[in-house]
Coordinates of C-alpha atoms in Angstrom, one line a residue:
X1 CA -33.1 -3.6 16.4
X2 CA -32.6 -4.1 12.4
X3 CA -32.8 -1.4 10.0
X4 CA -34.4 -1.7 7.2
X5 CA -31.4 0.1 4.9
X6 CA -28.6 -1.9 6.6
X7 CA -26.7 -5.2 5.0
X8 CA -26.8 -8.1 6.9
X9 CA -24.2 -11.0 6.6
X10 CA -23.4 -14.2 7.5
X11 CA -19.7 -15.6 7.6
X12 CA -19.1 -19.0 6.5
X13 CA -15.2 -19.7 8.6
X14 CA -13.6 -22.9 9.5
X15 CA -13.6 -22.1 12.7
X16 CA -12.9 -19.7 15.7
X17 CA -9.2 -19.9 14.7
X18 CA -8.5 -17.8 11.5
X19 CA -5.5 -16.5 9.4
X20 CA -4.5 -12.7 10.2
X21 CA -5.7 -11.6 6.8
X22 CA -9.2 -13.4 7.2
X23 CA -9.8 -11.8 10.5
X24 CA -9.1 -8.3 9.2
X25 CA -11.9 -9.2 6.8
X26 CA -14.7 -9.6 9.7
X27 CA -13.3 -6.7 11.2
X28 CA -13.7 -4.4 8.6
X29 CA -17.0 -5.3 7.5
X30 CA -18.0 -4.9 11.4
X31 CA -16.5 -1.3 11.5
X32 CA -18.5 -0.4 7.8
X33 CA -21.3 1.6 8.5
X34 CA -25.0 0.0 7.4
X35 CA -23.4 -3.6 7.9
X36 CA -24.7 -6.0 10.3
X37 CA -22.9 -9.4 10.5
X38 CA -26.0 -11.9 12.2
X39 CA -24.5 -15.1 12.0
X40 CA -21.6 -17.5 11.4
X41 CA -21.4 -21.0 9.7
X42 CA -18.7 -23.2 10.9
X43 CA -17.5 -27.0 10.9
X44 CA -17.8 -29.0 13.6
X45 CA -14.0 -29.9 13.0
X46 CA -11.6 -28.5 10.2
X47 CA -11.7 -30.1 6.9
X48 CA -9.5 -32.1 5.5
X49 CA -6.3 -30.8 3.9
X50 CA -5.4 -32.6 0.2
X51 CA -1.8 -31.6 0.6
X52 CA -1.1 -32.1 4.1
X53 CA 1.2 -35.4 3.1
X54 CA 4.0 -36.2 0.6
X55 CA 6.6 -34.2 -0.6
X56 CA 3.9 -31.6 -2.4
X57 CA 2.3 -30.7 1.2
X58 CA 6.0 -30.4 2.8
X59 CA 7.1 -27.9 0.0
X60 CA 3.7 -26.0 0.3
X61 CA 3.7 -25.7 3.9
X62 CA 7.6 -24.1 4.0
X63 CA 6.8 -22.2 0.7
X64 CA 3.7 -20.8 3.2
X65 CA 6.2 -19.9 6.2
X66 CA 8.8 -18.2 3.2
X67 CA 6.1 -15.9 1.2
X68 CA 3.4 -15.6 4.0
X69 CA 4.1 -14.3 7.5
X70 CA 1.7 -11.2 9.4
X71 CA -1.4 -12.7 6.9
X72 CA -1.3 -16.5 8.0
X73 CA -1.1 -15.6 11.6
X74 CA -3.4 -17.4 13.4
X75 CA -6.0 -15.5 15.5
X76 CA -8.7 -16.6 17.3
X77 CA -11.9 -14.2 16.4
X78 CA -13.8 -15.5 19.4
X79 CA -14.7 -11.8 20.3
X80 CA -15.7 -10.8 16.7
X81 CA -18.4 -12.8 17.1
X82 CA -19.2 -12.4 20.3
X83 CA -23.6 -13.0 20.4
X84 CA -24.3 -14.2 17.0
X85 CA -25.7 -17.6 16.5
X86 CA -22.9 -19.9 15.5
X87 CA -24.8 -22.4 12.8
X88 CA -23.0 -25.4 12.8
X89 CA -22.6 -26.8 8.7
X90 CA -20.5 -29.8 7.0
X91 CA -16.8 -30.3 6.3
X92 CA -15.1 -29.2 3.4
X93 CA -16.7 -26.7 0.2
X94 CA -19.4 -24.5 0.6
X95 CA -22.8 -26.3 0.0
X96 CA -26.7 -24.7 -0.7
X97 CA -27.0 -26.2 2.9
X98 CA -24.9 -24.0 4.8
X99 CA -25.8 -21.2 3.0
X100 CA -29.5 -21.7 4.1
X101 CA -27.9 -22.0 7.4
X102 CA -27.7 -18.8 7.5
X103 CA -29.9 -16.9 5.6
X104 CA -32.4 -18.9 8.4
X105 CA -30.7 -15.8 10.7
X106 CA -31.8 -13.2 8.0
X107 CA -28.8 -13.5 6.1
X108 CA -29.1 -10.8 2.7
X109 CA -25.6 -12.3 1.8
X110 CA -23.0 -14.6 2.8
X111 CA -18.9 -14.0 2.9
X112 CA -17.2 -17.6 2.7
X113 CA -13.7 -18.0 3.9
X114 CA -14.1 -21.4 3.5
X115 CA -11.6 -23.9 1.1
X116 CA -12.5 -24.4 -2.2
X117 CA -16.4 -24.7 -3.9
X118 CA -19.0 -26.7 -4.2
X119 CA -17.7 -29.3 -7.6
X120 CA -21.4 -29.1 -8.8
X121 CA -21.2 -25.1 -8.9
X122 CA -22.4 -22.2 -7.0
X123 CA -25.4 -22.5 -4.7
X124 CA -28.8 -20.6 -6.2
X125 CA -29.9 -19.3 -3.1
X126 CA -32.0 -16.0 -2.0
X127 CA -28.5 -14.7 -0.1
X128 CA -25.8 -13.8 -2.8
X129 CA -22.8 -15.6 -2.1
X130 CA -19.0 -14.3 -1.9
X131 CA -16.3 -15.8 -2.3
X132 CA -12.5 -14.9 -3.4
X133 CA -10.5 -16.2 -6.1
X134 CA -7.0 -15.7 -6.6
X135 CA -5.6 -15.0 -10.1
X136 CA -8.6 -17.7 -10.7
X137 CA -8.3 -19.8 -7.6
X138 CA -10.0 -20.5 -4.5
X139 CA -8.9 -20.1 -1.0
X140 CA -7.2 -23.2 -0.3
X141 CA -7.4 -25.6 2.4
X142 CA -4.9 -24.0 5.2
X143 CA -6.8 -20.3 4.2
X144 CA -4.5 -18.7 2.2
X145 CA -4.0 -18.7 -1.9
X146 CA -2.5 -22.3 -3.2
X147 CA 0.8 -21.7 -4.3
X148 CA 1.1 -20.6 -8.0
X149 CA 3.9 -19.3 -10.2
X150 CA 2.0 -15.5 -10.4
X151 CA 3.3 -15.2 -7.0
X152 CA 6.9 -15.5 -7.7
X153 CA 6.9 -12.4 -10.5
X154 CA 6.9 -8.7 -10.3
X155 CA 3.8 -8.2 -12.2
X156 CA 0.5 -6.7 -10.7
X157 CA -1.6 -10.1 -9.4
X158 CA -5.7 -9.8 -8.9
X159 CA -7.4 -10.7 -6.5
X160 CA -11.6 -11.0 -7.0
X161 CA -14.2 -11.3 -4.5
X162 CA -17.3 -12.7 -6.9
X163 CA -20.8 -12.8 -5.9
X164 CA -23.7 -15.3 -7.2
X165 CA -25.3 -12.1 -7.3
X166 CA -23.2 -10.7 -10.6
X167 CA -21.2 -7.7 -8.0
X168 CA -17.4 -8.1 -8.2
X169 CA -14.7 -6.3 -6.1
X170 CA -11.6 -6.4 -7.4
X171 CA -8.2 -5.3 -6.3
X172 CA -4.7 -5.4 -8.0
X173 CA -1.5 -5.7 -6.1
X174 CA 2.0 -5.2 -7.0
X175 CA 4.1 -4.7 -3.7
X176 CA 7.4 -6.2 -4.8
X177 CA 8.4 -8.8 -1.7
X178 CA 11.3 -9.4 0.6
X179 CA 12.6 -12.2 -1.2
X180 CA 10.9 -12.6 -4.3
X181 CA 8.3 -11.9 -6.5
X182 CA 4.5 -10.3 -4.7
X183 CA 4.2 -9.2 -1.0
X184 CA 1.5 -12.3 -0.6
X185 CA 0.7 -10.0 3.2
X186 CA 0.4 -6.4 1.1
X187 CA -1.7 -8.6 -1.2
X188 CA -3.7 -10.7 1.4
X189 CA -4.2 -7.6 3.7
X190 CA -5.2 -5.2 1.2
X191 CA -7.8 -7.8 -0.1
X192 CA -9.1 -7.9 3.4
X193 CA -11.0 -4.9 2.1
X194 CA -13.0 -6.4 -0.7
X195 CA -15.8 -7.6 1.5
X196 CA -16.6 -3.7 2.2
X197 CA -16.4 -3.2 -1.0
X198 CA -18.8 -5.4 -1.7
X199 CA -21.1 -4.7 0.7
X200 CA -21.0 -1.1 -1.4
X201 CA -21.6 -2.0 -4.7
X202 CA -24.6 -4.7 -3.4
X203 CA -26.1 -1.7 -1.4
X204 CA -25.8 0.4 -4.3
X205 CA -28.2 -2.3 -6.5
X206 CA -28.3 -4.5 -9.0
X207 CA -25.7 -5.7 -11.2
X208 CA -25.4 -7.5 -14.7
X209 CA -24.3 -11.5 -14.0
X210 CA -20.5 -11.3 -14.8
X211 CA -19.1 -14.2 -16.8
X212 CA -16.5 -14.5 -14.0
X213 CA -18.6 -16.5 -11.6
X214 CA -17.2 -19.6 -12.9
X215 CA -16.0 -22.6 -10.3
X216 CA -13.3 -23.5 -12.8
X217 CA -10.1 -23.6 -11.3
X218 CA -6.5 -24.0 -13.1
X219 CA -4.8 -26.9 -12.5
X220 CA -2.4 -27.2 -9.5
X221 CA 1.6 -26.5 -10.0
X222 CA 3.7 -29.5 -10.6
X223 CA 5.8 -31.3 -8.6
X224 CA 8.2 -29.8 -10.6
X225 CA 7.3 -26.4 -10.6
X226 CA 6.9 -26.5 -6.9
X227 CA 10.7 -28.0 -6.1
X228 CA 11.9 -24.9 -8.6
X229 CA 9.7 -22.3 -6.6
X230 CA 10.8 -23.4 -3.1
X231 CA 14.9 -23.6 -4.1
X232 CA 14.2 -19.7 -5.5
X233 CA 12.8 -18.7 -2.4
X234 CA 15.1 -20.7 0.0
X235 CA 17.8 -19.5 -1.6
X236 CA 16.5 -16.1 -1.5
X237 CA 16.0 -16.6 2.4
X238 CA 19.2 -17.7 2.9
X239 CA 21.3 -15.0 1.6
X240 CA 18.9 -12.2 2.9
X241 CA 20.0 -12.7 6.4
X242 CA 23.2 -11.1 5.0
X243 CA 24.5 -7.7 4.8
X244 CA 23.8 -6.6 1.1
X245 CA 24.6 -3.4 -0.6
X246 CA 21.9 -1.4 -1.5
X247 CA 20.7 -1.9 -5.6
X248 CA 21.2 1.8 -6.0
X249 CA 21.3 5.5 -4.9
X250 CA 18.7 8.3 -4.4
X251 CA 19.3 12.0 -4.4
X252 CA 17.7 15.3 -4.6
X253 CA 16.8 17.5 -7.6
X254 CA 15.5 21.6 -8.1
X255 CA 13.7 21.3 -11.5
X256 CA 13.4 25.1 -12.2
X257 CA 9.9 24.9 -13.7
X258 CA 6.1 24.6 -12.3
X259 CA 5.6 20.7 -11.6
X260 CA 2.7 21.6 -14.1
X261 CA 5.2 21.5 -17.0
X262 CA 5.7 18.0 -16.3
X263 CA 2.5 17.1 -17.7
X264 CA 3.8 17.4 -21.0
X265 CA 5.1 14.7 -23.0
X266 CA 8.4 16.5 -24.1
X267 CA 9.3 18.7 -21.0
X268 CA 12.7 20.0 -20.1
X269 CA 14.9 18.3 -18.1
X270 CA 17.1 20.5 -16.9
X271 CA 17.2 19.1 -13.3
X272 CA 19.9 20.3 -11.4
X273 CA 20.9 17.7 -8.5
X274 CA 22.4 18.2 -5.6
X275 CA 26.2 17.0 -4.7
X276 CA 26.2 13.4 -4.7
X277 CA 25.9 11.7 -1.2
X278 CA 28.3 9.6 1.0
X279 CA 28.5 6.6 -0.8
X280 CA 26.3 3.4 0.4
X281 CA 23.6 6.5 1.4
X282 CA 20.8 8.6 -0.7
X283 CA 18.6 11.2 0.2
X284 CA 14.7 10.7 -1.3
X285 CA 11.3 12.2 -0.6
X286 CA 12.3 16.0 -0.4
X287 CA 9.5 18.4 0.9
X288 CA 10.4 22.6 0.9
X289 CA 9.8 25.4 2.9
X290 CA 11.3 28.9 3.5
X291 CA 12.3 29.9 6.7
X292 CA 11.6 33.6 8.3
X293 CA 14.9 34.5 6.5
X294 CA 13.7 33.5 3.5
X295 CA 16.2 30.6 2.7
X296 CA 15.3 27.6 1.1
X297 CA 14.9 24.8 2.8
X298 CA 14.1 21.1 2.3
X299 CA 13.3 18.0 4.6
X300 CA 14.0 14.9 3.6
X301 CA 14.3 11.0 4.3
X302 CA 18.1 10.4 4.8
X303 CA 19.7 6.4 4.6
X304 CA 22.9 5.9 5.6
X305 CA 22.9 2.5 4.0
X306 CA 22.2 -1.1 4.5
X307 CA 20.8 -1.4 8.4
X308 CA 19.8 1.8 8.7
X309 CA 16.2 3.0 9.8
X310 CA 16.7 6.5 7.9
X311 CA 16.0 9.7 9.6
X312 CA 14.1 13.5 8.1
X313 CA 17.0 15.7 8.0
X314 CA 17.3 19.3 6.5
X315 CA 19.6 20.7 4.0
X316 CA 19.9 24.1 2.2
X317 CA 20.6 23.9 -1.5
X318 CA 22.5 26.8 -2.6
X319 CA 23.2 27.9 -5.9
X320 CA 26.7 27.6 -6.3
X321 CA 25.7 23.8 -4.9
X322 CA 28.0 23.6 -2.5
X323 CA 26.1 22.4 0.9
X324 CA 26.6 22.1 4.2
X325 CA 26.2 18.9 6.6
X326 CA 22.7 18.6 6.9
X327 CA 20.9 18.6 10.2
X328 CA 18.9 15.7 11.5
X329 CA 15.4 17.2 12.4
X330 CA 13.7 14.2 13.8
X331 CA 14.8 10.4 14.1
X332 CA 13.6 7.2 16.5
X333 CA 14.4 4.5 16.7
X334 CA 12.3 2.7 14.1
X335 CA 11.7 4.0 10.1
X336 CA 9.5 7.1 10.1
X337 CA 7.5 7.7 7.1
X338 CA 8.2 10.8 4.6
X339 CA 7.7 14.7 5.8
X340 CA 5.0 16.1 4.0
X341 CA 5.0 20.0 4.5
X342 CA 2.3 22.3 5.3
X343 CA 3.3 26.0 5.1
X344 CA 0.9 28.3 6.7
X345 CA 0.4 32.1 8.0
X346 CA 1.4 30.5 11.7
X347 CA 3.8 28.4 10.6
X348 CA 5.5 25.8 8.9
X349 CA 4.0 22.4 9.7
X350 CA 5.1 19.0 9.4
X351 CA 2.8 15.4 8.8
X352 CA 4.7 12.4 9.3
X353 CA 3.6 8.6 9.6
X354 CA 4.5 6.8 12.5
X355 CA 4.3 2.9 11.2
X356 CA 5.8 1.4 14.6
X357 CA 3.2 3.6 17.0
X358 CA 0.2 3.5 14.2
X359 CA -0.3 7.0 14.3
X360 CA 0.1 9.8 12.0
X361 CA 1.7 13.0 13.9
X362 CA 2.0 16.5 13.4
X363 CA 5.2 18.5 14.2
X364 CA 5.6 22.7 13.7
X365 CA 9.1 23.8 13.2
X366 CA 10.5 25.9 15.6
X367 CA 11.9 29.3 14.9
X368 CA 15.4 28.2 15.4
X369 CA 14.8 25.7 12.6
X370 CA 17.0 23.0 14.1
X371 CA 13.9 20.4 14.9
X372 CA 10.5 18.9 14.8
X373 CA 8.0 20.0 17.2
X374 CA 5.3 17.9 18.1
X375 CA 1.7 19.2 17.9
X376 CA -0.2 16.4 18.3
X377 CA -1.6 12.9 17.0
X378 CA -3.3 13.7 13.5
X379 CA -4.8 10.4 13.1
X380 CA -4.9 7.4 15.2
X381 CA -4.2 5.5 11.9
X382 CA -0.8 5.0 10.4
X383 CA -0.8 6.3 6.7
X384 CA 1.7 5.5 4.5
X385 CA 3.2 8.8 2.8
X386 CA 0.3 11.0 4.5
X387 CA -0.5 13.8 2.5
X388 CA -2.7 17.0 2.8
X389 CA -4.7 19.3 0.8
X390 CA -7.1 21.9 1.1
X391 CA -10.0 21.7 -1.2
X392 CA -13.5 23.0 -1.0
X393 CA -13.6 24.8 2.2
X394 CA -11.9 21.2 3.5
X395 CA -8.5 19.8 4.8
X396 CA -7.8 16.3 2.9
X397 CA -5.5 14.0 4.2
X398 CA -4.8 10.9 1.7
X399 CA -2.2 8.5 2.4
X400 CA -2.2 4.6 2.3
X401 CA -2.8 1.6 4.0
X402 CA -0.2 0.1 6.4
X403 CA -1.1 -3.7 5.8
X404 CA -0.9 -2.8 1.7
X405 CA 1.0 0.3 1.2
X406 CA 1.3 0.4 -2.7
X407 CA -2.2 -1.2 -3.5
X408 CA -5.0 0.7 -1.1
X409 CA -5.6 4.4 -0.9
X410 CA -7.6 5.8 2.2
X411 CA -8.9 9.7 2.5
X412 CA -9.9 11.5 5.9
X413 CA -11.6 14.9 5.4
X414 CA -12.1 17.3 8.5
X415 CA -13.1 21.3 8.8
X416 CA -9.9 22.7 9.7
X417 CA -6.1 21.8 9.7
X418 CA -5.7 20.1 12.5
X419 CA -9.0 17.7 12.6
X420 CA -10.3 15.7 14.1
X421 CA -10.6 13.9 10.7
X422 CA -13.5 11.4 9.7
X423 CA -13.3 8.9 7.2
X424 CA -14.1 9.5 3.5
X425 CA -17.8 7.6 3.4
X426 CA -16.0 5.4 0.5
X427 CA -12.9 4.7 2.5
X428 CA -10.8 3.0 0.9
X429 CA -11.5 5.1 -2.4
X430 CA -8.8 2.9 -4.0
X431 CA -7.6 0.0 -4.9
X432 CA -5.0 -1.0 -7.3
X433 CA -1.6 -2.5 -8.0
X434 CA 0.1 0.7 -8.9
X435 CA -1.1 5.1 -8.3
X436 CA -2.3 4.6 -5.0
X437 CA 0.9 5.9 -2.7
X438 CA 0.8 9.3 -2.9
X439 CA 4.3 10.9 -4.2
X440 CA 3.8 14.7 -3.1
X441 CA 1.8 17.9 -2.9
X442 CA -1.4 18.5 -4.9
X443 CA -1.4 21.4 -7.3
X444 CA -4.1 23.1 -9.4
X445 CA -3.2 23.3 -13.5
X446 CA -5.9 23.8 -15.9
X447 CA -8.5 24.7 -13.1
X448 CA -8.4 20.6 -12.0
X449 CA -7.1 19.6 -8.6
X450 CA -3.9 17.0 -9.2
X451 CA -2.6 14.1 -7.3
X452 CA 1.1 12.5 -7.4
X453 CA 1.3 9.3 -7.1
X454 CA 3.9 6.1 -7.2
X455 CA 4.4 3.9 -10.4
X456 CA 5.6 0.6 -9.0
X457 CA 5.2 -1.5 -12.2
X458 CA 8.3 -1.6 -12.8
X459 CA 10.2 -2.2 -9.7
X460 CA 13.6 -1.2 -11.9
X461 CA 12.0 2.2 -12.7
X462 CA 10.0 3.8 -10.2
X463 CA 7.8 6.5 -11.7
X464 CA 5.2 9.2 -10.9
X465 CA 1.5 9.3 -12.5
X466 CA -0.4 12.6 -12.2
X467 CA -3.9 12.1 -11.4
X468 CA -6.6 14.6 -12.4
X469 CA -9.1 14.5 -9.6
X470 CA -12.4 14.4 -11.3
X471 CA -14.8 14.5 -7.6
X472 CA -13.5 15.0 -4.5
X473 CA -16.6 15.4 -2.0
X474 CA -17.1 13.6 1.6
X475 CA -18.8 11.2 -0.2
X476 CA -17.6 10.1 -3.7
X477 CA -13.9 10.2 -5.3
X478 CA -13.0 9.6 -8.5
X479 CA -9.6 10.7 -10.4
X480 CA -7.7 9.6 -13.9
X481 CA -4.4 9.2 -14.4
X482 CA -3.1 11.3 -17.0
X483 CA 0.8 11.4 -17.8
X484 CA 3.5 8.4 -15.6
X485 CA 6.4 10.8 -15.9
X486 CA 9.4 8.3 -15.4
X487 CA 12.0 11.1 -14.8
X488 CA 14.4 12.5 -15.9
X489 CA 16.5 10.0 -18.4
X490 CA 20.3 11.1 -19.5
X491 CA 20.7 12.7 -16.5
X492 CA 23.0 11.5 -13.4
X493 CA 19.8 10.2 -11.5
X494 CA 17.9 9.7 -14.6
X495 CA 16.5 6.0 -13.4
X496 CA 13.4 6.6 -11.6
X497 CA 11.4 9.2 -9.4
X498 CA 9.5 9.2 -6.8
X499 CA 8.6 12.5 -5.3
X500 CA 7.5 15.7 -7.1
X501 CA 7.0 18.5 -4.4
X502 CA 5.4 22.0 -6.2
X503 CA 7.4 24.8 -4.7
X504 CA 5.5 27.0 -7.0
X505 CA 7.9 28.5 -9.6
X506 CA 10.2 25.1 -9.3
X507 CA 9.5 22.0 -7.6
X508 CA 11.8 19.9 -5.6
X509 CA 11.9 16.4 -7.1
X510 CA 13.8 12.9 -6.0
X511 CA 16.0 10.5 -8.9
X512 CA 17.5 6.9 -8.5
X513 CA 20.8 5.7 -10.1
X514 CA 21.8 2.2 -9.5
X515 CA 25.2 1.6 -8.0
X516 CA 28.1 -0.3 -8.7
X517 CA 27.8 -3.3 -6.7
X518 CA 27.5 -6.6 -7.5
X519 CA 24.3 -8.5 -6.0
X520 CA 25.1 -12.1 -4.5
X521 CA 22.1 -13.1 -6.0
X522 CA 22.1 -11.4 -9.4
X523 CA 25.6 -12.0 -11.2
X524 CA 24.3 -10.7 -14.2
X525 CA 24.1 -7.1 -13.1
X526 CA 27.3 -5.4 -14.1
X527 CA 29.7 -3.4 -12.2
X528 CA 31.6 -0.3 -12.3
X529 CA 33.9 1.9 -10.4
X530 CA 31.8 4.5 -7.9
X531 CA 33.2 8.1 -8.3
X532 CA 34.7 9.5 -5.0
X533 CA 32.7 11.7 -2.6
X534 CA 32.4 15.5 -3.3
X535 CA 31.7 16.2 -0.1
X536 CA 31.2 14.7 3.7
X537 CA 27.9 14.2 5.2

């Protein structure tokens, strides 16, 4: 039966066989509350592909298998659609004909994931139409974004879904890649959200036309420009599949001051890190607690280099900073993500994210202090850095999407600790190239709730921006970012940060250096000598 307040859609697709990335897009919109997909356009055979021969569709093609891998998956969505009229439209760009397809079926808009549009511009129909454009272009013909030189840089790409209508939903991604340049799957799967975003803003009514609803696209990379691209990445490729030295070394700090004080422009930096570790490993993401003995203790995400999965591991700083082995408190036998710490009157909880199992867990430790407990399955979601709050009378559990983990934020609320948690109603709240990966524990300064997050503009300099949560409520978010504290320069790890965990009167924080190495790829970074070991771990 329809409802009157619900969205209904209609999916324009080249066929039952889609990309990874365009699949997650039908998904989502089928899992968004007051959404109703009633129909699907598709060709009666694929269109035709403009670069499919020469030399330009060979390079495009392997510069496809190099940059894109989960998000060009083929998957066949059969099920998705299972009882919806399948209208059957013509080859090639999206026409006013196969948009009238479907709003025949009571279409109110219409996602296309189709190639390309329409040369003589976009369809005036009664059903606002969406469609994606990449830094400017279309989806091209094999589904994905053509190749263009904005992939092969560091800097944050956008990705636009545009309606006729005037709505657009816009994301910005800046996951640096395996081999070079963007993470096109971070970027591909994160934007598999901006359909539900859209459906939100068209629910929410009327907007201005945007001058952004233009057909125009930029012309296509040179021959030239596509022979450079594809040596890059193939030669990236080829030397990845060997043993490299990491590009630098993470260790753990006590900053003996409120994390507050690091809102200010000119704060101290009197960070006192901890012995240096074995060479080739680092220690990152530290989270404290004090045991019944009242002992400082922190977890932590341990490395021991290049083809490790990293395990959480305790230490206990001392003040004379001399430390003993530390103790591995949890390991399998894929990467875990970091331990967030929850420190109650029962207890001393733990949340970490399992990426390999999809699941974020819980975990008490045990009075002996020599391991994680589990307690159960938080979430049946992974989250990427999972982090919890209470706020309101509510528990708040942020932490990031798997498929985009530096560009799309995601909140769960729930009544008490340990759930069972619903989504927030805007989920994701977020999304953006850099401050959505949370980068440690909320604190209260000036009466305002804050949020730590991750700086990745600069992949050389990691960062933390505190965020000043304006509304936090089980239906609308909204924070600023105030301060990107880059950490703490002249110091031994002065090159980046990551974490910043309030311990109350100090707070335990991370810092990067970059080692002495010399990359096979990179000849122009210098070397130096590494100083020995202080200690064994």
């Amino acid at each position: 039966m329809s409802n009157a307040n619900e969205l209904r859609i209609g999916i324009l697709c080249n066929g039952p066989t889609l990309p990874h990335w365009q699949a997650q897009c039908i998904r989502h919109l089928l899992n968004e509350p007051g959404i109703r997909i009633v129909a699907v356009g598709m060709p009666d055979t694929s269109g035709p592909d403009n670069d499919a021969r020469g030399l330009r569709g060979k390079l495009n093609d392997r510069l496809g298998e190099l940059l894109f891998h989960r998000a060009r998956a083929q998957e066949d969505v059969t099920s998705l659609f299972s009882g919806l009229p399948v209208a059957r439209i013509g080859q090639g760009a999206v026409d006013i004909a196969s948009v009238q397809a479907l709003e025949k079926h009571g279409a109110q808009a219409v996602l296309s994931l189709l190639p390309d549009m329409p040369s003589t511009g976009i369809p005036r129909t009664s059903a606002a139409l969406w469609w994606f454009s990449f830094e400017g272009d279309p989806i091209a013909p094999q589904g994905l974004p053509a190749i263009r030189s904005w992939m092969m840089q560091e800097a944050p790409a956008t990705v636009d879904l545009v309606s006729s209508a005037g709505h657009i939903a816009s994301g910005a991604y800046s996951d640096p890649g395996a081999l070079v340049g963007l993470d096109m799957d971070a970027l591909l799967l994160g934007s598999a959200w901006l359909p539900v975003e859209m459906s939100r803003a068209t629910r929410r009514g009327p907007a201005v036309i945007s001058d952004r609803t233009s057909t125009d696209k930029p012309g296509r990379e040179s021959l030239y420009a596509l022979l450079k691209h594809w040596l890059r990445t193939e030669m990236r490729h080829v030397f990845s599949m060997k043993v490299r030295p990491a590009s630098g070394e993470w260790n753990l700090g006590i900053y003996p001051h409120p994390v507050s004080s690091l809102l200010a422009e000119e704060g101290n930096v009197n960070v006192r890190w901890l012995t240096s570790p074995s060479p080739g490993s680092s220690r990152a993401e530290p989270f404290g607690y004090h045991h019944t003995d009242g002992q400082l203790n922190v977890l932590y995400r341990k490395n021991d280099g290049p083809g490790s999965i990293g395990t959480i591991a305790r230490i206990r700083p001392r003040n004379d900073g001399v430390l003993k082995r530390s103790r591995t408190m949890l390991s399998t036998a894929s990467p875990l993500g970091y331990p967030f710490v929850v420190a109650r009157p029962d207890g001393v909880y733990v949340v970490v994210c399992y990426p390999h199992q999809q699941r974020t867990e819980l975990f008490r430790i045990p009075g002996s202090n020599d391991a994680l407990d589990h307690v159960r399955t938080l979430l049946d979601k992974a989250l990427v850095n999972p982090t919890l709050v209470e706020h309101e009378g509510r528990w708040w559990l942020f932490g990031t999407d798997m498929d985009a983990p530096d560009g799309v934020l995601r909140v769960h609320h729930a009544a008490s600790f340990e759930g069972p948690y619903t989504p927030h109603a805007q989920d994701p709240v977020k999304m953006t190239g850099s401050g959505c990966r949370p980068a440690g524990t909320f604190f209260v300064h000036d009466g305002h709730l804050w949020r730590p997050s991750a700086d990745n503009s600069d992949p050389g300099a990691p960062a933390v921006i505190f965020n000043r949560i304006v509304e936090l409520t089980p239906d609308r978010f909204q924070e600023e970012a105030v301060r990107t504290f880059p950490g703490f320069p002249g110091t031994l790890y002065g090159h980046g940060i990551r974490t910043a965990c309030d311990m109350g009167g100090f707070t335990l924080v991370d810092g990067f250096r970059p080692t002495a190495e010399v990359r096979e790829m990179d000849i122009s970074e210098r070397s130096s000598t590494r100083k020995p070991k202080a200690y064994e771990e």
